[in-house]
CSV table of C-alpha atoms and ligand atoms in Angstrom, one decimal:
chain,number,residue,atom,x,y,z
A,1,UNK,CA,17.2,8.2,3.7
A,2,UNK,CA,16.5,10.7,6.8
A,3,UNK,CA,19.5,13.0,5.1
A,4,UNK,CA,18.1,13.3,1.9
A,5,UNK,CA,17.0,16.5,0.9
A,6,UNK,CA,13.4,17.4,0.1
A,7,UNK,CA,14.0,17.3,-4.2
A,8,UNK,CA,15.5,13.5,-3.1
A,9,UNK,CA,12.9,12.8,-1.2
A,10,UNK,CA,9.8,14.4,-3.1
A,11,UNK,CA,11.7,12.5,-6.6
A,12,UNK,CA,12.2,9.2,-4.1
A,13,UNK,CA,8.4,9.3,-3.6
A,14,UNK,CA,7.0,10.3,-6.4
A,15,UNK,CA,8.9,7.5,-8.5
A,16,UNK,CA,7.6,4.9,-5.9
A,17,UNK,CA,3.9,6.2,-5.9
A,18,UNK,CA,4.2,6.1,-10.2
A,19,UNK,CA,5.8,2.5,-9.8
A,20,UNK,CA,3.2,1.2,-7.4
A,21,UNK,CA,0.3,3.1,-9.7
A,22,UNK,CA,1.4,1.0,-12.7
A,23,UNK,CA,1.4,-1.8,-11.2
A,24,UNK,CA,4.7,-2.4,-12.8
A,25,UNK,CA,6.6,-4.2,-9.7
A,26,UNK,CA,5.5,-7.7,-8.8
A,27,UNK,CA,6.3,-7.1,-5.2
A,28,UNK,CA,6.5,-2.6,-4.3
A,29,UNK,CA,7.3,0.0,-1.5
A,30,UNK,CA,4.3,2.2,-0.6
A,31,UNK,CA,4.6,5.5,0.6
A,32,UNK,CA,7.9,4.3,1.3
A,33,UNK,CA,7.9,1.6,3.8
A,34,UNK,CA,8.3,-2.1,3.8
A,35,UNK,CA,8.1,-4.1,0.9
A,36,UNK,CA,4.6,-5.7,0.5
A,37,UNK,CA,4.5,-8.8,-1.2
A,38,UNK,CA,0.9,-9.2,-2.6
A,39,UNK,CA,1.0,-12.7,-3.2
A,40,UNK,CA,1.5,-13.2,0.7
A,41,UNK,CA,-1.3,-10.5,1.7
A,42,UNK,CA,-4.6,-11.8,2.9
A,43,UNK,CA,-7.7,-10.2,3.2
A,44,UNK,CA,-9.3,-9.7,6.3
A,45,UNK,CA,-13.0,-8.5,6.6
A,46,UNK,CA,-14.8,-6.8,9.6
A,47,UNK,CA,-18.7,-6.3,9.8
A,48,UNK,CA,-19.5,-2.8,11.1
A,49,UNK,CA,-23.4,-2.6,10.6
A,50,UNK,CA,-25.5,-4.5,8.3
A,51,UNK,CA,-24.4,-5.1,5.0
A,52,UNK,CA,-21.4,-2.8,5.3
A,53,UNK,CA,-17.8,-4.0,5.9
A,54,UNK,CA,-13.8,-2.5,5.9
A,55,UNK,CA,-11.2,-5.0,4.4
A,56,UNK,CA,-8.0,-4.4,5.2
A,57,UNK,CA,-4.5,-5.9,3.7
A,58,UNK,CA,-1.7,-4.6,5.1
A,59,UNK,CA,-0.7,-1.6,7.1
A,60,UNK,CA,0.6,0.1,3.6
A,61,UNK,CA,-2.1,-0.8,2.0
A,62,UNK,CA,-5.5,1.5,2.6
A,63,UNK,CA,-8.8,0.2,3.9
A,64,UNK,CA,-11.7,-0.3,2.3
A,65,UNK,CA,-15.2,0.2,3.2
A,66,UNK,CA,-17.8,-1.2,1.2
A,67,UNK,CA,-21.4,-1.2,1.5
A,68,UNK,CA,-23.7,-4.1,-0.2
A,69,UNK,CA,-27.8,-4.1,-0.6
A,70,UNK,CA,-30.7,-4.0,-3.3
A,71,UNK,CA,-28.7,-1.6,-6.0
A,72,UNK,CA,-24.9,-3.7,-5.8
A,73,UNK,CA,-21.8,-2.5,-4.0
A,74,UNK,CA,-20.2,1.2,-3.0
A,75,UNK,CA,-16.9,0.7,-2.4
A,76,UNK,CA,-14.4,3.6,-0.4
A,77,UNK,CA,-11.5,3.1,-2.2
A,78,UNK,CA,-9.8,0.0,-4.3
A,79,UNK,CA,-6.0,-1.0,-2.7
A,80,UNK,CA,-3.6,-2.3,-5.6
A,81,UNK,CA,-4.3,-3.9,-8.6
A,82,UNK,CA,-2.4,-6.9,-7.6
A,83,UNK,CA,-5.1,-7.6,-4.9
A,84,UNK,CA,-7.8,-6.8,-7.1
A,85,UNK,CA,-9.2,-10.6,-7.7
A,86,UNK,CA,-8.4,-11.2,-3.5
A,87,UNK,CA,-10.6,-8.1,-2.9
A,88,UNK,CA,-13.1,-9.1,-4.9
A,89,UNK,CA,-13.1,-12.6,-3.7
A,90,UNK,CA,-13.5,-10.9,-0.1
A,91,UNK,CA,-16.1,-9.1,-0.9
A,92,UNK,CA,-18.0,-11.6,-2.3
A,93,UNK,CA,-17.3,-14.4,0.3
A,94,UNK,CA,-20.0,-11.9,2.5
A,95,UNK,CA,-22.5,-13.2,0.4
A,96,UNK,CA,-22.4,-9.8,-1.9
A,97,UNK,CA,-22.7,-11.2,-5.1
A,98,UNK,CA,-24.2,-7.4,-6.8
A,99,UNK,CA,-22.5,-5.6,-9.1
A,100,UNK,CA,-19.5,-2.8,-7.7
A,101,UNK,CA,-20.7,-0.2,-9.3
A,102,UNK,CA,-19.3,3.2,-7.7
A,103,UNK,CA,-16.0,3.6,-5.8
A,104,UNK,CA,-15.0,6.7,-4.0
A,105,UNK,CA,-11.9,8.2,-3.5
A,106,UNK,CA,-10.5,9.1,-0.2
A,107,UNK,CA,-7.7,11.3,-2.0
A,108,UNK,CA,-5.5,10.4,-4.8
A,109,UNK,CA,-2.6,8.4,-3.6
A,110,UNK,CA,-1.7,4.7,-5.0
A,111,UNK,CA,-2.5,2.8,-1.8
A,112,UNK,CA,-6.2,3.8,-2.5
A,113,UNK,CA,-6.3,4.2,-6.1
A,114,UNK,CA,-4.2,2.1,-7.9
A,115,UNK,CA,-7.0,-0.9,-7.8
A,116,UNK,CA,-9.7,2.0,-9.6
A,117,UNK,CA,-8.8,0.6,-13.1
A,118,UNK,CA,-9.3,-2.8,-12.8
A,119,UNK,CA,-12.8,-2.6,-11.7
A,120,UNK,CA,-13.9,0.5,-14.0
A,121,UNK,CA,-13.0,-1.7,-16.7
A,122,UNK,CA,-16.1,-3.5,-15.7
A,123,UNK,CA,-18.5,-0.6,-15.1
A,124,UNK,CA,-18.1,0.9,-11.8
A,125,UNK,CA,-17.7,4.3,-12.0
A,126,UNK,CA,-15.1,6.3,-9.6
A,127,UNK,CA,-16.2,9.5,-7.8
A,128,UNK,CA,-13.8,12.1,-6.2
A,129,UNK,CA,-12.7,15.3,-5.1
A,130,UNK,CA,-12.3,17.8,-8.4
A,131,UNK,CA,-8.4,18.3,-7.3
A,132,UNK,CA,-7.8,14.7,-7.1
A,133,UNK,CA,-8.7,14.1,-11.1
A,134,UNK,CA,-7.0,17.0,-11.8
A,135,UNK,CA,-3.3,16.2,-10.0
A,136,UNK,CA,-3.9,12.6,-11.4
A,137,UNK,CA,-4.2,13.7,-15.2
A,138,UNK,CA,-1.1,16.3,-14.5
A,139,UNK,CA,2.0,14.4,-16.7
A,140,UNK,CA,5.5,14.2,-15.1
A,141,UNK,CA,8.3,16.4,-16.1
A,142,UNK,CA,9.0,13.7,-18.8
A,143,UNK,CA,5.4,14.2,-20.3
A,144,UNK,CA,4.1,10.8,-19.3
A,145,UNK,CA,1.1,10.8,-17.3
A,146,UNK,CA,1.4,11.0,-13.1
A,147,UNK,CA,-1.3,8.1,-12.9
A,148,UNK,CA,-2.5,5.8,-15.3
A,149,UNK,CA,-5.5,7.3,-17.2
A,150,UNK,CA,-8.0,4.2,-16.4
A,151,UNK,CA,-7.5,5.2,-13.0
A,152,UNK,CA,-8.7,8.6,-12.9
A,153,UNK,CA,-11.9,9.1,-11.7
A,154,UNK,CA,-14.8,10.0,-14.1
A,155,UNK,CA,-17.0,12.0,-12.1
A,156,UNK,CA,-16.2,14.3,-9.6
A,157,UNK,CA,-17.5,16.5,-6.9
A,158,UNK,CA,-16.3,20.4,-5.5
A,159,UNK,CA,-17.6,20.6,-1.8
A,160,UNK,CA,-20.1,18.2,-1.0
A,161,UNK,CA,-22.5,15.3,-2.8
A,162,UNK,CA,-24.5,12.7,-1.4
A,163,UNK,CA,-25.4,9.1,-3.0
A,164,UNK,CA,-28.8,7.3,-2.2
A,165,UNK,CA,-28.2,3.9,-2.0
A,166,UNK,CA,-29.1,0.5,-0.9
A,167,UNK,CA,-31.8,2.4,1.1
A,168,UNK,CA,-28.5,4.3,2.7
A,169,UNK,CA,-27.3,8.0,2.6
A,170,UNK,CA,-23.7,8.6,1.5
A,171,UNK,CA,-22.8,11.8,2.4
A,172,UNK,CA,-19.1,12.5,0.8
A,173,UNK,CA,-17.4,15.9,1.8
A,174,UNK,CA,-14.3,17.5,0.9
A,175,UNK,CA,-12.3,19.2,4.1
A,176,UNK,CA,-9.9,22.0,4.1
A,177,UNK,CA,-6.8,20.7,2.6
A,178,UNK,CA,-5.0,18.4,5.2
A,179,UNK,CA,-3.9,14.7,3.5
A,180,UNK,CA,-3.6,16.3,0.1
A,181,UNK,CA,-6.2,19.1,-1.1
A,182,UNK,CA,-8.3,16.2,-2.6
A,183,UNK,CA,-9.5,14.8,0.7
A,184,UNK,CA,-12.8,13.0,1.3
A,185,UNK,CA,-15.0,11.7,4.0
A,186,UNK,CA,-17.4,9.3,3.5
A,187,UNK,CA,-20.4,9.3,5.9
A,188,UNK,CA,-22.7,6.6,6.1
A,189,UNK,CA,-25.2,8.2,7.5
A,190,UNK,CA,-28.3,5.9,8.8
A,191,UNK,CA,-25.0,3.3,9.8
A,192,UNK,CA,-23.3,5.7,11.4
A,193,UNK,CA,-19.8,5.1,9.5
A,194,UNK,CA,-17.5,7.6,8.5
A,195,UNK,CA,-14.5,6.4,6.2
A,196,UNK,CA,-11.9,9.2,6.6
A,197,UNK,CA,-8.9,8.6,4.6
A,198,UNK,CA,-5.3,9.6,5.8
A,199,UNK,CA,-6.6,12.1,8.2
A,200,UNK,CA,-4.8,11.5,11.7
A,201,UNK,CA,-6.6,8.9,13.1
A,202,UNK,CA,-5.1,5.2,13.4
A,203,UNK,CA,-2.2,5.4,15.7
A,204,UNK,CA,0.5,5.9,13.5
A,205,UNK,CA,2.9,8.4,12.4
A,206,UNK,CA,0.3,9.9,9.2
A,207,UNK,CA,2.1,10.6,5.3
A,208,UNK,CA,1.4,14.5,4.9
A,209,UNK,CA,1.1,14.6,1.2
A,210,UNK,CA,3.2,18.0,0.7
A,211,UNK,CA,3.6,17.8,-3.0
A,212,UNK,CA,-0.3,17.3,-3.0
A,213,UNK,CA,-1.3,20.5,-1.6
A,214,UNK,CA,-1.3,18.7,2.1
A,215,UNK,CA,0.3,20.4,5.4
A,216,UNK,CA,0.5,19.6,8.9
A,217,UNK,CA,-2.2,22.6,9.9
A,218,UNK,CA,-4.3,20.9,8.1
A,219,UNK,CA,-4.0,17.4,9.4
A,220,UNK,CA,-4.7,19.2,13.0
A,221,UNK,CA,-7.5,21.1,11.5
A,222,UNK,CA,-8.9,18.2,9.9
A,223,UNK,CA,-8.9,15.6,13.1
A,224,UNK,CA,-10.9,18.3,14.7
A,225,UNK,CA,-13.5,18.2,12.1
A,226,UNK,CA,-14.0,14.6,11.7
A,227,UNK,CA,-15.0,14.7,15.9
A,228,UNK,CA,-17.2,17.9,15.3
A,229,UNK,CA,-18.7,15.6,12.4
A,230,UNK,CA,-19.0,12.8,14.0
A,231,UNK,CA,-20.5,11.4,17.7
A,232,UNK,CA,-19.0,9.3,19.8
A,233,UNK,CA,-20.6,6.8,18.6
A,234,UNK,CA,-19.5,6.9,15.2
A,235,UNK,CA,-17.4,3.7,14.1
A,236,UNK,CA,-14.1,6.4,12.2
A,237,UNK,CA,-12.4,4.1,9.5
A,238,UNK,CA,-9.2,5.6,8.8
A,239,UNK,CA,-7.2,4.7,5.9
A,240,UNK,CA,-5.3,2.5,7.5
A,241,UNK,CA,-5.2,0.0,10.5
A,242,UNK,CA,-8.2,0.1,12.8
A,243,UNK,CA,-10.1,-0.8,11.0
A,244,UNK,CA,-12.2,1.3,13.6
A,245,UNK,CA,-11.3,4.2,15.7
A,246,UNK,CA,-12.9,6.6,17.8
A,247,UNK,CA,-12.4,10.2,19.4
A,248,UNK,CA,-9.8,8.7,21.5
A,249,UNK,CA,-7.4,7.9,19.0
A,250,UNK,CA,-8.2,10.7,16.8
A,251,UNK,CA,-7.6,13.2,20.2
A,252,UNK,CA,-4.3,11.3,21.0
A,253,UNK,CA,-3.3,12.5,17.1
A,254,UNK,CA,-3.7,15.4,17.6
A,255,UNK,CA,-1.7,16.1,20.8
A,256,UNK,CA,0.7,14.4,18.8
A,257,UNK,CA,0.2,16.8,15.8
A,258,UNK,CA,0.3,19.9,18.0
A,259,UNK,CA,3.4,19.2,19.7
A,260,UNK,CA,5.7,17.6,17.8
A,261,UNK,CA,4.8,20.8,15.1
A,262,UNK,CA,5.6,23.5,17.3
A,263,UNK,CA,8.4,21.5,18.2
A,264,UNK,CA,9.5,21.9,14.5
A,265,UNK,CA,8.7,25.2,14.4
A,266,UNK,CA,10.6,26.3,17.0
A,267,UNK,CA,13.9,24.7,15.8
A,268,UNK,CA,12.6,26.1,12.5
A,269,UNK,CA,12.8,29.6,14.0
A,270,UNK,CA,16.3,28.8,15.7
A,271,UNK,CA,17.7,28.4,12.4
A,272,UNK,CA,18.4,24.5,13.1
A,273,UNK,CA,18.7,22.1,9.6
A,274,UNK,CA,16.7,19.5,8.9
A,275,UNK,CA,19.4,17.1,9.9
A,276,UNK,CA,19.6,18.4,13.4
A,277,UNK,CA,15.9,18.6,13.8
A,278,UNK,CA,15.5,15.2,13.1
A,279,UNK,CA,19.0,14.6,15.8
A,280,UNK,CA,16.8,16.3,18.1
A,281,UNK,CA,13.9,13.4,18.1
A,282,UNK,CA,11.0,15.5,18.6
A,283,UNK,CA,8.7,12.5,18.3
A,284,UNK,CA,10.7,11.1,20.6
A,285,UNK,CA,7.8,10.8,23.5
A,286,UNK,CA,5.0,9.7,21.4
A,287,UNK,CA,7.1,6.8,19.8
A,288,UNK,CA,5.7,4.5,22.3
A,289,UNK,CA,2.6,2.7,20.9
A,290,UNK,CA,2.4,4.0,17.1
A,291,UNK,CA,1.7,1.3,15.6
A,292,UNK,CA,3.5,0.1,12.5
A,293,UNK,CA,3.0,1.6,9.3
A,294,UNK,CA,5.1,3.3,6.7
A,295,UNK,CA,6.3,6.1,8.0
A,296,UNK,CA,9.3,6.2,10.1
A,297,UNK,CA,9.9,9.3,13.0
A,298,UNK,CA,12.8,10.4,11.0
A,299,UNK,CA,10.7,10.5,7.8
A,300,UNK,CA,7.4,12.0,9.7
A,301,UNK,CA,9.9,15.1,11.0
A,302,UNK,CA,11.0,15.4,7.7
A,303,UNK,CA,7.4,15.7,6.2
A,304,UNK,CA,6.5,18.6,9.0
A,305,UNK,CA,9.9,20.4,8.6
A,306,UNK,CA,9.7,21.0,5.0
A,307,UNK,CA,6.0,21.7,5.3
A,308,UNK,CA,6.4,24.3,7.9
A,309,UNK,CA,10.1,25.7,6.5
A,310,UNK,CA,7.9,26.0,3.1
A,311,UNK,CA,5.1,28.2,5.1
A,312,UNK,CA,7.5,29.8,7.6
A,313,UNK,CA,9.7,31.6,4.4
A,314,UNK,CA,6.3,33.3,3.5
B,1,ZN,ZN1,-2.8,5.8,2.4
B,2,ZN,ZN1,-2.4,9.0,1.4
């Protein structure tokens, strides 16, 4: 897998993200990783101020946030279909028994999106970055739609919007393209919560989405923003594990980031091949203590060498 090329890679991922979207596959790779085997996956719910909670599956599977009170339930994103009656079951088993009526979007992948369907079916309306409807209704070479059309979201935002509710201000916000150029942070404002996505900030090597107009500048960029939005106080969800992180993880990221991409760029420069950038274990000192997720070194060298060798030829 490390020695594929990118057009292998990109096609490797882009099949498995379209696989895990439909919903097709009883059992499914995200991003790439282990198998996860749904029926096996248990929800497990963590309180982070009143009537607001992140439930978390698996490491492949992203977190969600959701907020409960007077007008029903915001959710931050909606895992896979094929946890969609265990989520809801979670959710409810906090005593929530509202209606879910809005979900936001972190960004557009599968592990956060794939669930939207399900529950728009029954009224809950989706919100999202404007580039993350548009890349989902974009069709495949083969003319078939990239994402299923029940799961696109129906309204979406440019910059910034804010929702009032359950006597709580959701402040969403789109950052300079870092994940994907569909980002979003979700600020609960009066709980002091902020729900960031797949910006660096768990302790794990972080997908780059770029094929989604994502790149490792911006995932630097971006980690620095979320601490200049946030306090130290703030309780950071990331997308996944956690569920709750703080400046500390987020700054141990980014040194992370930094080096291992100049690293890159440097053997970039030298005129060195994927291949041997990835013999040369640049991550090979920060391995230690990244937790598990998806993303393998090889794979996360890959991600920043084709980003930067894209950039670099400019
Ligand atoms: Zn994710
Ligand atoms: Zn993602």
């Amino acid at each position: 897998m490390n020695k594929q090329p990118l057009g292998v890679l990109a096609r490797t991922l882009a099949a498995t993200a379209a696989l895990t979207a439909f919903g097709l596959a009883g059992s499914a790779h995200a991003q790439q990783g282990q198998p996860l085997d749904f029926a096996k996956l248990e929800m497990k719910t963590t309180k982070l101020a009143d009537n607001l909670y992140v439930v978390e599956a698996a490491p492949g599977v992203g977190n969600v946030v959701f907020l409960n009170g007077p007008d029903g339930i915001l959710m931050v994103d909606s895992m896979f279909p094929q946890l969609h009656d265990k989520l809801v079951a979670a959710i409810r088993a906090t005593g929530a028994t509202g209606p879910i009526r809005y979900i936001i979007n972190t960004h557009l992948h599968g592990d956060h999106t794939a669930g939207n369907g399900l529950f728009a079916k029954d009224g809950t309306v989706v919100i999202a970055q404007d580039n993350v409807r548009q890349r989902m209704l974009a069709k495949k070479p083969d003319g078939t739609p990239a994402f299923p059309p029940a799961n696109v979201p129906m309204v979406t935002y440019a910059t910034t919007m804010t929702l009032h509710f359950d006597g709580e201000d959701i402040e969403i916000s789109h950052p300079p393209a870092a994940h994907t150029d569909g980002d979003s942070i979700v600020y609960f404002k009066k709980a002091n919560v902020m729900q960031v996505g797949d910006l660096p900030a768990s302790l794990r090597f972080n997908n780059i989405g770029v094929d989604d107009g994502g790149s490792v500048d911006g995932m630097i960029a971006d980690g620095k923003l979320v601490m200049k939005m946030a306090n130290a106080q703030t309780k950071i969800v990331p997308g996944h594990l956690g569920p709750v992180v703080g400046f500390k993880e987020i700054t141990i990221q980014d040194t992370m980031f930094q080096t291992v991409r100049d690293r890159i760029a440097k053997m970039i420069k030298e005129g060195k091949t994927l291949d041997q950038a990835i013999a040369a274990e640049p991550t090979k000192d920060f391995n230690e203590g990244r937790l598990s997720g998806n993303i393998t070194p090889a794979r996360w060298v890959t991600l920043i060498y084709t980003d930067l060798s894209r950039r670099m030829k400019k």
